[in-house]
CSV table of C-alpha atoms and ligand atoms in Angstrom, one decimal:
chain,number,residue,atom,x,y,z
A,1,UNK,CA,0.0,0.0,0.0
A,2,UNK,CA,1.7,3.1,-0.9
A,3,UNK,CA,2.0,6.2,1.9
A,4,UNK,CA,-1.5,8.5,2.0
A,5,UNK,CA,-0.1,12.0,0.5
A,6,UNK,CA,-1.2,14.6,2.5
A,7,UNK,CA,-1.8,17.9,0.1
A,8,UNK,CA,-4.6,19.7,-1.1
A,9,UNK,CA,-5.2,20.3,-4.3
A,10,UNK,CA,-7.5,23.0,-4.7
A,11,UNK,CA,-7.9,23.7,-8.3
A,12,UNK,CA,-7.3,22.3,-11.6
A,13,UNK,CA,-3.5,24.2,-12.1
A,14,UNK,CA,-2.6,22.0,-8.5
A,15,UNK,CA,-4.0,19.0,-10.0
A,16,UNK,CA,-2.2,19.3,-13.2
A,17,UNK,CA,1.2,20.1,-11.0
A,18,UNK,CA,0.8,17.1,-9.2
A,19,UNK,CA,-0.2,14.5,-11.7
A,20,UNK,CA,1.9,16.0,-14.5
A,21,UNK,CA,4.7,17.7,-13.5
A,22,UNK,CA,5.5,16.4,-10.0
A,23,UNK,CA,5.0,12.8,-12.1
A,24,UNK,CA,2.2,11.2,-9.0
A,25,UNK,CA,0.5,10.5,-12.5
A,26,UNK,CA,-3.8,9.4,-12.0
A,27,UNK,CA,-2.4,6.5,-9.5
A,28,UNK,CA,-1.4,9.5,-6.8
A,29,UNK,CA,-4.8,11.4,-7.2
A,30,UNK,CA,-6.1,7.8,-6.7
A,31,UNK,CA,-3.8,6.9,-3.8
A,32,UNK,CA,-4.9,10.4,-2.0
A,33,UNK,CA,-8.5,9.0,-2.2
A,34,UNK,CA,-10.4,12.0,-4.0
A,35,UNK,CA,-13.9,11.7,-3.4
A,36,UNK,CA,-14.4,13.5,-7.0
A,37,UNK,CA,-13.4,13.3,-10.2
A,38,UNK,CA,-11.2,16.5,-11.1
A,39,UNK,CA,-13.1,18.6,-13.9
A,40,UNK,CA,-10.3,18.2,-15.9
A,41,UNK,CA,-11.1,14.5,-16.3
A,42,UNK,CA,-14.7,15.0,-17.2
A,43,UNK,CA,-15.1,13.5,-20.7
A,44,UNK,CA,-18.2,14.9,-23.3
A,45,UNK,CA,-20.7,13.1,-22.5
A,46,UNK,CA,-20.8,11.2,-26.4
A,47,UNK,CA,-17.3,9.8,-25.4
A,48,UNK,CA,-18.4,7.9,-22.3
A,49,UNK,CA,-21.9,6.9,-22.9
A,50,UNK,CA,-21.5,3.5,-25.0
A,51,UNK,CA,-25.0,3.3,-26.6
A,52,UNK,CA,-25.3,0.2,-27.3
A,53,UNK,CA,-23.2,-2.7,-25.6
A,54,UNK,CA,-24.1,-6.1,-27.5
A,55,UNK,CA,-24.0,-8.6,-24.5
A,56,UNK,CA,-24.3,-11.6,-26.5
A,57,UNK,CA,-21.4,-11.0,-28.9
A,58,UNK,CA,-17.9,-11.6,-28.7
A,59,UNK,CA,-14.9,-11.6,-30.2
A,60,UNK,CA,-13.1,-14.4,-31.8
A,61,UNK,CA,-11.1,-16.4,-29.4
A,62,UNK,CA,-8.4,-18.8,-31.5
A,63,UNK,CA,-6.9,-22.1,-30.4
A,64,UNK,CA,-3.4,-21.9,-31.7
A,65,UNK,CA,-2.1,-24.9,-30.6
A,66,UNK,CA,-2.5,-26.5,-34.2
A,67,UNK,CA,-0.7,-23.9,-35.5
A,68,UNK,CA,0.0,-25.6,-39.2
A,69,UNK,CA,-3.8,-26.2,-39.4
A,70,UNK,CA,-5.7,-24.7,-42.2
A,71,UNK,CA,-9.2,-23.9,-40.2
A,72,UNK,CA,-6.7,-22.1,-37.5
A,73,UNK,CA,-5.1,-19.6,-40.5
A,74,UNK,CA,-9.0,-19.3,-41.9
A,75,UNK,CA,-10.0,-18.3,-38.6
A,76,UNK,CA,-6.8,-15.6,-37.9
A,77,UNK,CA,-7.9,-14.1,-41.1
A,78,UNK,CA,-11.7,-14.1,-40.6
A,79,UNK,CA,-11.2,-12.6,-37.7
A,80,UNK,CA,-8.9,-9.3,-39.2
A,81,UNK,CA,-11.6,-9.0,-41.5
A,82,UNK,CA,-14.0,-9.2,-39.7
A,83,UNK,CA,-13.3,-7.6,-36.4
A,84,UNK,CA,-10.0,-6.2,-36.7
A,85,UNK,CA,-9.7,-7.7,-32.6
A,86,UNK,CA,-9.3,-11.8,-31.8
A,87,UNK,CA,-8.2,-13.1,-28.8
A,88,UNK,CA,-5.2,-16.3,-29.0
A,89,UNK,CA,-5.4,-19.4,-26.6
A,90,UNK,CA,-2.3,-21.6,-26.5
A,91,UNK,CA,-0.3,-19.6,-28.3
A,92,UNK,CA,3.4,-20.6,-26.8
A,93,UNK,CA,4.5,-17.6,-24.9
A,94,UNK,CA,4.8,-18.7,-21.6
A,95,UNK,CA,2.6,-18.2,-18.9
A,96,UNK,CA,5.2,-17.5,-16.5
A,97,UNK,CA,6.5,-14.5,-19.0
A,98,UNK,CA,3.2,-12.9,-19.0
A,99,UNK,CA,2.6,-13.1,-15.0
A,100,UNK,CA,6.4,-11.9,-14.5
A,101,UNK,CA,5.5,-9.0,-16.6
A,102,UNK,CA,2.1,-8.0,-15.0
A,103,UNK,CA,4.3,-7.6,-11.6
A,104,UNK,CA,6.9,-5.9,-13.2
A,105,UNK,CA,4.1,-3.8,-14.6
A,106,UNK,CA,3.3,-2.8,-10.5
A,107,UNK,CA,6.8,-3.0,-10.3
A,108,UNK,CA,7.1,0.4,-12.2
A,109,UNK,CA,3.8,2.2,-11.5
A,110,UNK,CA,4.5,1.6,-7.3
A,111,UNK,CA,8.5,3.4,-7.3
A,112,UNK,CA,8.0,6.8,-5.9
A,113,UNK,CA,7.3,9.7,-8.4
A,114,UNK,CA,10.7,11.2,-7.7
A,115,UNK,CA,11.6,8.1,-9.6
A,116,UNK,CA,8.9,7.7,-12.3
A,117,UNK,CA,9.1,11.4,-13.3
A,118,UNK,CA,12.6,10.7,-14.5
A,119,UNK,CA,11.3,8.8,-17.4
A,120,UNK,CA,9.1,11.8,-18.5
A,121,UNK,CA,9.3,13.6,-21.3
A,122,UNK,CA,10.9,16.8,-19.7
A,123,UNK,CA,13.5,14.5,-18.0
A,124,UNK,CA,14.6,11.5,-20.0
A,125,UNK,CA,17.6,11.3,-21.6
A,126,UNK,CA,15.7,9.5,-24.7
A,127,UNK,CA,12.7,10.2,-26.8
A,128,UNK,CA,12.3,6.2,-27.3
A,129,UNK,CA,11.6,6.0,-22.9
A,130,UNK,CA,8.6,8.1,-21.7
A,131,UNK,CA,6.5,8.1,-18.7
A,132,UNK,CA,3.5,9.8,-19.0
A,133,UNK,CA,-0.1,10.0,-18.4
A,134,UNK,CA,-3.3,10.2,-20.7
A,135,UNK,CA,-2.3,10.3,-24.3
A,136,UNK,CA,-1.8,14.1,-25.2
A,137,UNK,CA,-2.2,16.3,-22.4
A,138,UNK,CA,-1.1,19.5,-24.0
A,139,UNK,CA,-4.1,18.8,-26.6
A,140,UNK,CA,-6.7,16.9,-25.2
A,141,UNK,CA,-9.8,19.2,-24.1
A,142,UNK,CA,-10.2,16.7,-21.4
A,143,UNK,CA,-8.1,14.0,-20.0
A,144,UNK,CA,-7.8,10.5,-19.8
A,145,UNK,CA,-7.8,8.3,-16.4
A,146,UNK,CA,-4.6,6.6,-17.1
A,147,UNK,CA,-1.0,6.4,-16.4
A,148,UNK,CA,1.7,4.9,-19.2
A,149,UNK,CA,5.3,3.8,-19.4
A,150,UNK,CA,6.3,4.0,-23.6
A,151,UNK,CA,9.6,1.7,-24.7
A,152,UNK,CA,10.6,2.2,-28.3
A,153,UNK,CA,13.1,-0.9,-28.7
A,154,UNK,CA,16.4,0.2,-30.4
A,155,UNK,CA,18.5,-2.2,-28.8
A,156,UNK,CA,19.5,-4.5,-26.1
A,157,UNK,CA,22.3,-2.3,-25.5
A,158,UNK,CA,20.4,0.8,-25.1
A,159,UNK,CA,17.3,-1.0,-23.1
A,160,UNK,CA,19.9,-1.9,-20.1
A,161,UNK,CA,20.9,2.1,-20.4
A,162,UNK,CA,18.0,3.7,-20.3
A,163,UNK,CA,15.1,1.3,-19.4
A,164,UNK,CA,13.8,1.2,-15.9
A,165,UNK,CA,15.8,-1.9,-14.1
A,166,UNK,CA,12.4,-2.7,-12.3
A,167,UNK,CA,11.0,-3.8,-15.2
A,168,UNK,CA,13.6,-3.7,-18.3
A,169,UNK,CA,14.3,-7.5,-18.2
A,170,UNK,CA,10.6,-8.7,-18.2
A,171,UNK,CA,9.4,-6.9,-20.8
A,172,UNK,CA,12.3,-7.5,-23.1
A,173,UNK,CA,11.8,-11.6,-22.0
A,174,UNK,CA,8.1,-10.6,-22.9
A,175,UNK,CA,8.8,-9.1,-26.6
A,176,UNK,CA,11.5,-12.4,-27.2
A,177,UNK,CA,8.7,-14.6,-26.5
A,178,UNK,CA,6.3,-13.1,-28.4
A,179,UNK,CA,8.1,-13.4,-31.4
A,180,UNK,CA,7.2,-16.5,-32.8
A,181,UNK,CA,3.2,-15.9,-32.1
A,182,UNK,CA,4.2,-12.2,-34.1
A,183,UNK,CA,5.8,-13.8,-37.2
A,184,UNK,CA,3.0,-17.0,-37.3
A,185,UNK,CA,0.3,-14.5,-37.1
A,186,UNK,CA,1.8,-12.0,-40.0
A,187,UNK,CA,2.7,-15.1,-42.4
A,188,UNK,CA,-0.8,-16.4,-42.7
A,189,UNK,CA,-2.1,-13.0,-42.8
A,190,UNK,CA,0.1,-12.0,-45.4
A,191,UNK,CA,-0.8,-15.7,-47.5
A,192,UNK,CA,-3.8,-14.9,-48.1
A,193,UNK,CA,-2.7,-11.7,-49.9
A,194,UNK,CA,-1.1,-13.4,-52.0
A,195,UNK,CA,2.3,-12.4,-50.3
A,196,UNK,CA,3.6,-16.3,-50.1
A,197,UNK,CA,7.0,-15.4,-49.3
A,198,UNK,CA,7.8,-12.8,-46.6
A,199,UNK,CA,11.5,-11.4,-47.6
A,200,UNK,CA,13.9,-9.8,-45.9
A,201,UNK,CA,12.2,-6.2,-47.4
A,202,UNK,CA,8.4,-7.6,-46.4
A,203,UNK,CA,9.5,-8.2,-43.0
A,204,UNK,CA,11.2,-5.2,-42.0
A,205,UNK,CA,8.3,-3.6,-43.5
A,206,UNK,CA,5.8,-5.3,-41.4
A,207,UNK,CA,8.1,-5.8,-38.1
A,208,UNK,CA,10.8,-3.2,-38.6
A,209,UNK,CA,10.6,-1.4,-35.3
A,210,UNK,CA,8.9,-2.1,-31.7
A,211,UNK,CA,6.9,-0.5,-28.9
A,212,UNK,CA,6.1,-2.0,-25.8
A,213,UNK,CA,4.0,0.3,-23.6
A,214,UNK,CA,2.8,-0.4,-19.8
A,215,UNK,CA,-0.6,0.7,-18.8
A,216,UNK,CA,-2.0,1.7,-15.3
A,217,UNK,CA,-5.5,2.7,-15.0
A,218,UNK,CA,-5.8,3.4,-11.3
A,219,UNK,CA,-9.3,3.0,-9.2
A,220,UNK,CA,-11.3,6.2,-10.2
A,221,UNK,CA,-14.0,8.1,-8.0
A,222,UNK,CA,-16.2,8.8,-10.9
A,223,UNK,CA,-15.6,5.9,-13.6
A,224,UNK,CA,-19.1,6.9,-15.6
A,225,UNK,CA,-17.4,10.5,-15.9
A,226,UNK,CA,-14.0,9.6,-17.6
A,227,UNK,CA,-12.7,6.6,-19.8
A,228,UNK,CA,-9.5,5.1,-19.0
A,229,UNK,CA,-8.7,5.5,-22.8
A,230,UNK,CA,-10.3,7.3,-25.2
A,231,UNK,CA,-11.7,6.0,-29.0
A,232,UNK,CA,-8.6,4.9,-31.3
A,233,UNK,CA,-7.2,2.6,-33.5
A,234,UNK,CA,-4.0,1.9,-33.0
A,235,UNK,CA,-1.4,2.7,-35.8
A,236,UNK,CA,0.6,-0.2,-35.4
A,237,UNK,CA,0.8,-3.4,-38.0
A,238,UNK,CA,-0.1,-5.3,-35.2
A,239,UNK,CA,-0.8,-5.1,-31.7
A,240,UNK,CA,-0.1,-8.2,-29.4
A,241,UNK,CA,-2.2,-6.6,-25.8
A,242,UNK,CA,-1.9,-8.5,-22.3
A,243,UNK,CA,-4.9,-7.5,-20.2
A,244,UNK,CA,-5.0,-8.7,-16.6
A,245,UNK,CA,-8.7,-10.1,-15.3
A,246,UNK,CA,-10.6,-7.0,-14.7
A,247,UNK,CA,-11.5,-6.3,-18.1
A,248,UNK,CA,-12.9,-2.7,-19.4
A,249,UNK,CA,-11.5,-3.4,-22.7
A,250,UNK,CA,-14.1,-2.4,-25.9
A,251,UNK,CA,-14.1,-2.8,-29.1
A,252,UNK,CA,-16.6,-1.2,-32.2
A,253,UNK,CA,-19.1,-3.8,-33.1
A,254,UNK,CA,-20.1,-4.3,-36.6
A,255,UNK,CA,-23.9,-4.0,-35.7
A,256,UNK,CA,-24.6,0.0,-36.6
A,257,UNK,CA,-22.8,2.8,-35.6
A,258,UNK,CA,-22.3,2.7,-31.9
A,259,UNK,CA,-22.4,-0.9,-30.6
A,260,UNK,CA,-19.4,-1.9,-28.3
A,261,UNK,CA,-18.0,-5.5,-27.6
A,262,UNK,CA,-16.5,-6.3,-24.3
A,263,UNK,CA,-13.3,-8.1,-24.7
A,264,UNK,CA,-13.8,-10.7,-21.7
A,265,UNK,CA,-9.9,-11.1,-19.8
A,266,UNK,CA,-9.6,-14.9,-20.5
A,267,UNK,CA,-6.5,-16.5,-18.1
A,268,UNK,CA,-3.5,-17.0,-20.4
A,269,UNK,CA,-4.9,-15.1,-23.7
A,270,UNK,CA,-3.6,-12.6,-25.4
A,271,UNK,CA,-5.4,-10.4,-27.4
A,272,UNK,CA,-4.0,-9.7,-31.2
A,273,UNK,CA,-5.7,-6.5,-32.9
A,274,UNK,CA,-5.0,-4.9,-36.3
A,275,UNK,CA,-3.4,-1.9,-36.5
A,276,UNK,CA,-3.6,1.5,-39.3
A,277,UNK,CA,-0.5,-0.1,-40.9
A,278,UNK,CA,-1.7,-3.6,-41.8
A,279,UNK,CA,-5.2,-1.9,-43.0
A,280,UNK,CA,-3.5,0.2,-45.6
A,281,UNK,CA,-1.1,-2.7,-46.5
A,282,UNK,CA,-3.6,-4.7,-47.0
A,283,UNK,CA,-5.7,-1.4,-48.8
A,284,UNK,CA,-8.2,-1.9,-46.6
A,285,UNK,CA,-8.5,-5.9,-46.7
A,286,UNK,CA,-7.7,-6.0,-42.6
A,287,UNK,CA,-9.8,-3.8,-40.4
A,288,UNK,CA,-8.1,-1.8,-38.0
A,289,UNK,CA,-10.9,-1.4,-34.9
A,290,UNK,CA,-11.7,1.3,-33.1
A,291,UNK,CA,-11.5,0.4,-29.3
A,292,UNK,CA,-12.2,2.1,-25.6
A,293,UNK,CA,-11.2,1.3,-22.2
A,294,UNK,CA,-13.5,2.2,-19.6
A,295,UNK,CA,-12.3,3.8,-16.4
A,296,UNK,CA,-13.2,1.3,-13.3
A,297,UNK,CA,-14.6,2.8,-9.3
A,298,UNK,CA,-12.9,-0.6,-7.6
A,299,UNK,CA,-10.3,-1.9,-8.9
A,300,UNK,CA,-7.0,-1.1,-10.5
A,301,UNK,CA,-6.0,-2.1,-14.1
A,302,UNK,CA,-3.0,-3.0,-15.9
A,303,UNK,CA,-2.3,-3.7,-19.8
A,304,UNK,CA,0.7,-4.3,-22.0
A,305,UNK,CA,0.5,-3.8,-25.5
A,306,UNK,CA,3.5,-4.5,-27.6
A,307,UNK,CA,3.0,-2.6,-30.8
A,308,UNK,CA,4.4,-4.3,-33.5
A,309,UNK,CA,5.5,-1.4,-36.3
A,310,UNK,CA,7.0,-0.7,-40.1
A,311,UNK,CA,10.2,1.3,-39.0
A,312,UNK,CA,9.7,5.2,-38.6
A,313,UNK,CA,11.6,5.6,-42.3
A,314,UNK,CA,9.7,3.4,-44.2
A,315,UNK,CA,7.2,4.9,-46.9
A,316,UNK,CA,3.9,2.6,-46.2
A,317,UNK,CA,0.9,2.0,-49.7
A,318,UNK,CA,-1.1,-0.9,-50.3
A,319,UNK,CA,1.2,-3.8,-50.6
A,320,UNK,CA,1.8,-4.6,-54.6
A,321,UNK,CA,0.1,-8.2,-54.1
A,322,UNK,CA,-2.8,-6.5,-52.8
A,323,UNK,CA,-3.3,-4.4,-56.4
A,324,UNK,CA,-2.3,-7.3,-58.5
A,325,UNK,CA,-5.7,-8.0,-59.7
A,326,UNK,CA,-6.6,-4.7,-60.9
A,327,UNK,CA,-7.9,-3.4,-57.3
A,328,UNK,CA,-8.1,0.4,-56.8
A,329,UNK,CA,-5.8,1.4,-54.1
A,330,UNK,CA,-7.3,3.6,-51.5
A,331,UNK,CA,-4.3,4.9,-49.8
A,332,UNK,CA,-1.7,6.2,-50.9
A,333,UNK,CA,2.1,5.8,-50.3
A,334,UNK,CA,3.0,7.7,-46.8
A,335,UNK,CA,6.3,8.3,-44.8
A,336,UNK,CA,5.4,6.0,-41.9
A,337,UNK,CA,7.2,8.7,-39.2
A,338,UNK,CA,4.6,11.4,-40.4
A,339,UNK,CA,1.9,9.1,-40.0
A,340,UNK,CA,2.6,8.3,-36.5
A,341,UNK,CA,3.5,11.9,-36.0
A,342,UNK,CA,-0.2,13.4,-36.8
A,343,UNK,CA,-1.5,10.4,-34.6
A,344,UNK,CA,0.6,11.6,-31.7
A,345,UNK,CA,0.4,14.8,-31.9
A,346,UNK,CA,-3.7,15.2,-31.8
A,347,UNK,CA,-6.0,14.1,-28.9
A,348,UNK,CA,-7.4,10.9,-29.9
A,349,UNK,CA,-10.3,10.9,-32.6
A,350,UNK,CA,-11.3,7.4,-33.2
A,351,UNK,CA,-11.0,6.1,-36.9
A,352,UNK,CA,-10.1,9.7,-38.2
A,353,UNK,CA,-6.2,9.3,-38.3
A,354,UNK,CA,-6.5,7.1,-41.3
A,355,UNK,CA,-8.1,9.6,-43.3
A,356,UNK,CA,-4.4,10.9,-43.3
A,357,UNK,CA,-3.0,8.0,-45.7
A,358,UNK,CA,-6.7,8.1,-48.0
A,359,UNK,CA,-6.6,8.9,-51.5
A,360,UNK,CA,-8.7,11.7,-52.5
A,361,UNK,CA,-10.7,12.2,-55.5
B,1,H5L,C1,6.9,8.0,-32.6
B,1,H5L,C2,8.0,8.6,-33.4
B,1,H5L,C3,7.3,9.5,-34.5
B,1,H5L,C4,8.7,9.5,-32.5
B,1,H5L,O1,9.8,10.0,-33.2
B,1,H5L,P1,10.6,11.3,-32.7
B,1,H5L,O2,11.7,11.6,-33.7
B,1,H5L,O3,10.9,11.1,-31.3
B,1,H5L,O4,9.5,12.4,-33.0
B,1,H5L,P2,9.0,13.5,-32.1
B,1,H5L,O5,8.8,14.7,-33.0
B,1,H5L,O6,9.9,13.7,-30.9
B,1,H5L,O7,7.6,12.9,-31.6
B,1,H5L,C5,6.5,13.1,-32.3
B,1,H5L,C6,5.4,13.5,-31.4
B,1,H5L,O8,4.9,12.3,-30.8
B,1,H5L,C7,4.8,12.4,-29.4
B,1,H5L,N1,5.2,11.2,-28.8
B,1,H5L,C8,6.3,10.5,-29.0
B,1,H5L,N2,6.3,9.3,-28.4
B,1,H5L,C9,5.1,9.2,-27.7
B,1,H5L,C10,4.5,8.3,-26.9
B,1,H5L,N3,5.1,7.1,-26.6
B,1,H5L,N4,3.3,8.5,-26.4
B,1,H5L,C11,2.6,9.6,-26.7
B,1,H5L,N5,3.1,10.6,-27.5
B,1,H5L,C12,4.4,10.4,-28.0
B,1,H5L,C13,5.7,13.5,-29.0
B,1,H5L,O9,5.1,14.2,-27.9
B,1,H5L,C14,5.8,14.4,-30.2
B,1,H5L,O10,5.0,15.5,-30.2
B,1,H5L,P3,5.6,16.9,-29.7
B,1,H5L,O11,5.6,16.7,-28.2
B,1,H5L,O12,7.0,17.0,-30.2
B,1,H5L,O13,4.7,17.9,-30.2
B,1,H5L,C15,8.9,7.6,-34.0
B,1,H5L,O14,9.6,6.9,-33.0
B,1,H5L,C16,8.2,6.6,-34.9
B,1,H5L,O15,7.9,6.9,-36.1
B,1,H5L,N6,8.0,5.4,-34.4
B,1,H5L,C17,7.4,4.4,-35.2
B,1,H5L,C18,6.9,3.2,-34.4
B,1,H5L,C19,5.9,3.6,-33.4
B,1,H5L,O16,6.3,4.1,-32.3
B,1,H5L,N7,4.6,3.4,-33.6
B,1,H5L,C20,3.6,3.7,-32.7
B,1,H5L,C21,2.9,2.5,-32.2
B,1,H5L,S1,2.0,3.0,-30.8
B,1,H5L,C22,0.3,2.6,-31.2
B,1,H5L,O17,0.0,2.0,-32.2
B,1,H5L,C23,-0.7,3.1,-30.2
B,1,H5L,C24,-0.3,3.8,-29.2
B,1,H5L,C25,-1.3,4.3,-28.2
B,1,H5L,C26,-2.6,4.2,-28.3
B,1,H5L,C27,-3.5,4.7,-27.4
B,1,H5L,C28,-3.0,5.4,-26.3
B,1,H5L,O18,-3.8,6.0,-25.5
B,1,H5L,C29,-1.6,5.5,-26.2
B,1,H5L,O19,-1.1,6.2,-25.1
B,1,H5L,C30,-0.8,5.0,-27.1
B,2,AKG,O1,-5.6,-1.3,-21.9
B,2,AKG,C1,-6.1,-1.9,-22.9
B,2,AKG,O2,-6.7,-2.9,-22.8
B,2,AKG,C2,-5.9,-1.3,-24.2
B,2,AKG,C3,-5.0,-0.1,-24.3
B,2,AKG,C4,-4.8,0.4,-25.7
B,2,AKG,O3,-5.8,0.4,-26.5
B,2,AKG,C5,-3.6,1.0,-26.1
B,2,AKG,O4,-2.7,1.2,-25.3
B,2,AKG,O5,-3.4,1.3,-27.3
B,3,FE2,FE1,-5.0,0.7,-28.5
């Protein structure tokens, strides 16, 4: 149990002090046990109402186990198409890996903020290492209940610099093992665009550079007020996402315009969604999904996506196998850097980033 803080915090340029600068992040306004939710933190009320959440649906969940089986690459694919999200069951990264790097996921998020708020923006010695909290404070008219630790992966060498030694070593151990699942997943989604052969080009395209983020969405006084993370899709190729078992996790349905899916935390799973990349690879063949994480009054969450990425200097189109048989492209050819840029750099507004790579007519 961390130490009660004993300030007050009596309007919103104190709040922002503490949880920004001073680095206590959402988890100290949590820890001091706010009775209410800090204006700041209010969302519109179109982003926290979810009109309609479809109870009896769900999201794929895929047995790899048979990896070489047919039905097993039908079902990876049906599922990209279909709902950009599927979760994956026996899917040989150990289970031991994924527990070691929800606790070195607490690990992080319980050192003191003296120590956290070295890793910030302001104070790191690196652009690839930030701690930080909600997505884009500077730009977001209202903020998001969440906490984050960002590692872009340049090299082993410059994780044991620069990475925090509470949790360097588990989360590297955590993107090793994931590798197999990554490449398995990529080659049978790539097959069945006619890309039989992933080369040395292909996969740097597809794989070429790696983020592994932590999440912490702390217990929150008013969770029907705030979300934990706003509407996006992410703009990775592909997003391998450990969720502990609280769940909050929502994905867009395909039933109308605003029905959500709960993505149930399954022991062991990982979930896999498609990100911006793949869909304009694949000109629009794999569906990267909006998705939402809802802000929760009793108990604290953790997640760890690995975002699998082209590298920042690669130029990303449709892939040429995907236009082979005379289809139209609908994006065009974009510095992948610039893409991620304008996703960055802009609170987060759902599906709209894409519109960046669309061709125009
Ligand atoms: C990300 C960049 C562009 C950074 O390059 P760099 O030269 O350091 O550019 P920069 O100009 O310093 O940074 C660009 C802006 O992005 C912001 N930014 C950089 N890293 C992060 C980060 N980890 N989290 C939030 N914002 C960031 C900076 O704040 C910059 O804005 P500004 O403060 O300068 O105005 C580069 O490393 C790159 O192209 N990488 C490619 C691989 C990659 O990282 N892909 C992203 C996968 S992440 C993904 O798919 C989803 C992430 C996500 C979703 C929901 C959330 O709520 C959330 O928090 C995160
Ligand atoms: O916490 C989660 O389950 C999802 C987080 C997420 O969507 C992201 O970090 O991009
Ligand atoms: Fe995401």
């Amino acid at each position: 149990m961390a130490p009660a803080i004993s300030i007050s915090l009596n309007d919103s340029s104190d709040v922002t002090d503490f949880v920004i600068k001073q680095g206590h992040g959402v988890k100290g306004l949590s820890e001091m046990g706010i009775k209410s939710l800090p204006e700041q933190y209010i969302q519109p009320l179109e982003e926290r109402l979810m009109t309609r959440i479809e109870p009896q649906e769900s999201i794929p969940v895929i047995d790899m186990s048979k990896w070489d089986d047919a039905q097993v690459a039908n079902s990876i694919c049906d599922a990209a198409e279909k709902w950009g999200f599927f979760q994956v069951v026996n899917h040989g990264v150990p289970l031991q890996v994924l527990d070691d790097v929800k606790r070195a996921t607490y690990g992080f998020f319980g050192l003191p903020a003296a120590e956290k708020i070295k890793y910030s923006k302001e104070n790191s010695s690196s652009n690839n290492v930030r701690f930080g909290t909600s997505f884009t404070p500077q730009v977001e008219k209202a903020l998001e209940w969440k906490d984050y630790l960002s590692l872009f992966y340049v090299s082993e060498e410059e994780a044991a610099a620069l990475w925090p030694p509470v949790c360097k070593d588990q989360i590297l151990e955590y993107m090793k093992s994931s590798k197999f699942l990554i490449d398995h997943l990529l080659q049978v989604l790539m097959k069945s665009l006619n890309v039989n052969q992933i080369d040395e080009t292909k996969q740097s395209l597809l794989t070429g550079s790696v983020r592994t983020n932590i999440n912490y969405y702390p217990i929150c006084p008013n969770p029907e007020l705030t979300v934990g993370v706003g509407r996006h899709s992410d703009v990775s190729t592909l997003t391998v996402l450990l969720q502990d078992n609280v769940g909050g996790l929502y994905v867009r349905g395909n039933e109308g315009e605003d029905s959500w899916i709960h993505v149930p935390p399954i022991n062991g799973a990982i979930v896999i969604n498609i990100g911006d990349a793949l869909q304009i690879m694949s000109n629009g063949r794999y569906r990267s999904v909006e998705h939402r994480v809802t802000a929760n009054g009793s108990s604290n969450r953790i997640s760890v996506p690995i975002f699998v990425n082209p590298r920042p200097q690669d130029m990303i189109g449709p892939l040429p196998e995907t236009l082979a048989n005379g289809e139209k492209p609908i994006y065009k050819q974009v510095l992948y850097s610039d893409y991620v840029k304008h996703f960055f750099r802009k609170a987060h507004d759902g599906k709209n980033t894409v519109d960046f790579a669309k061709i125009t007519n």
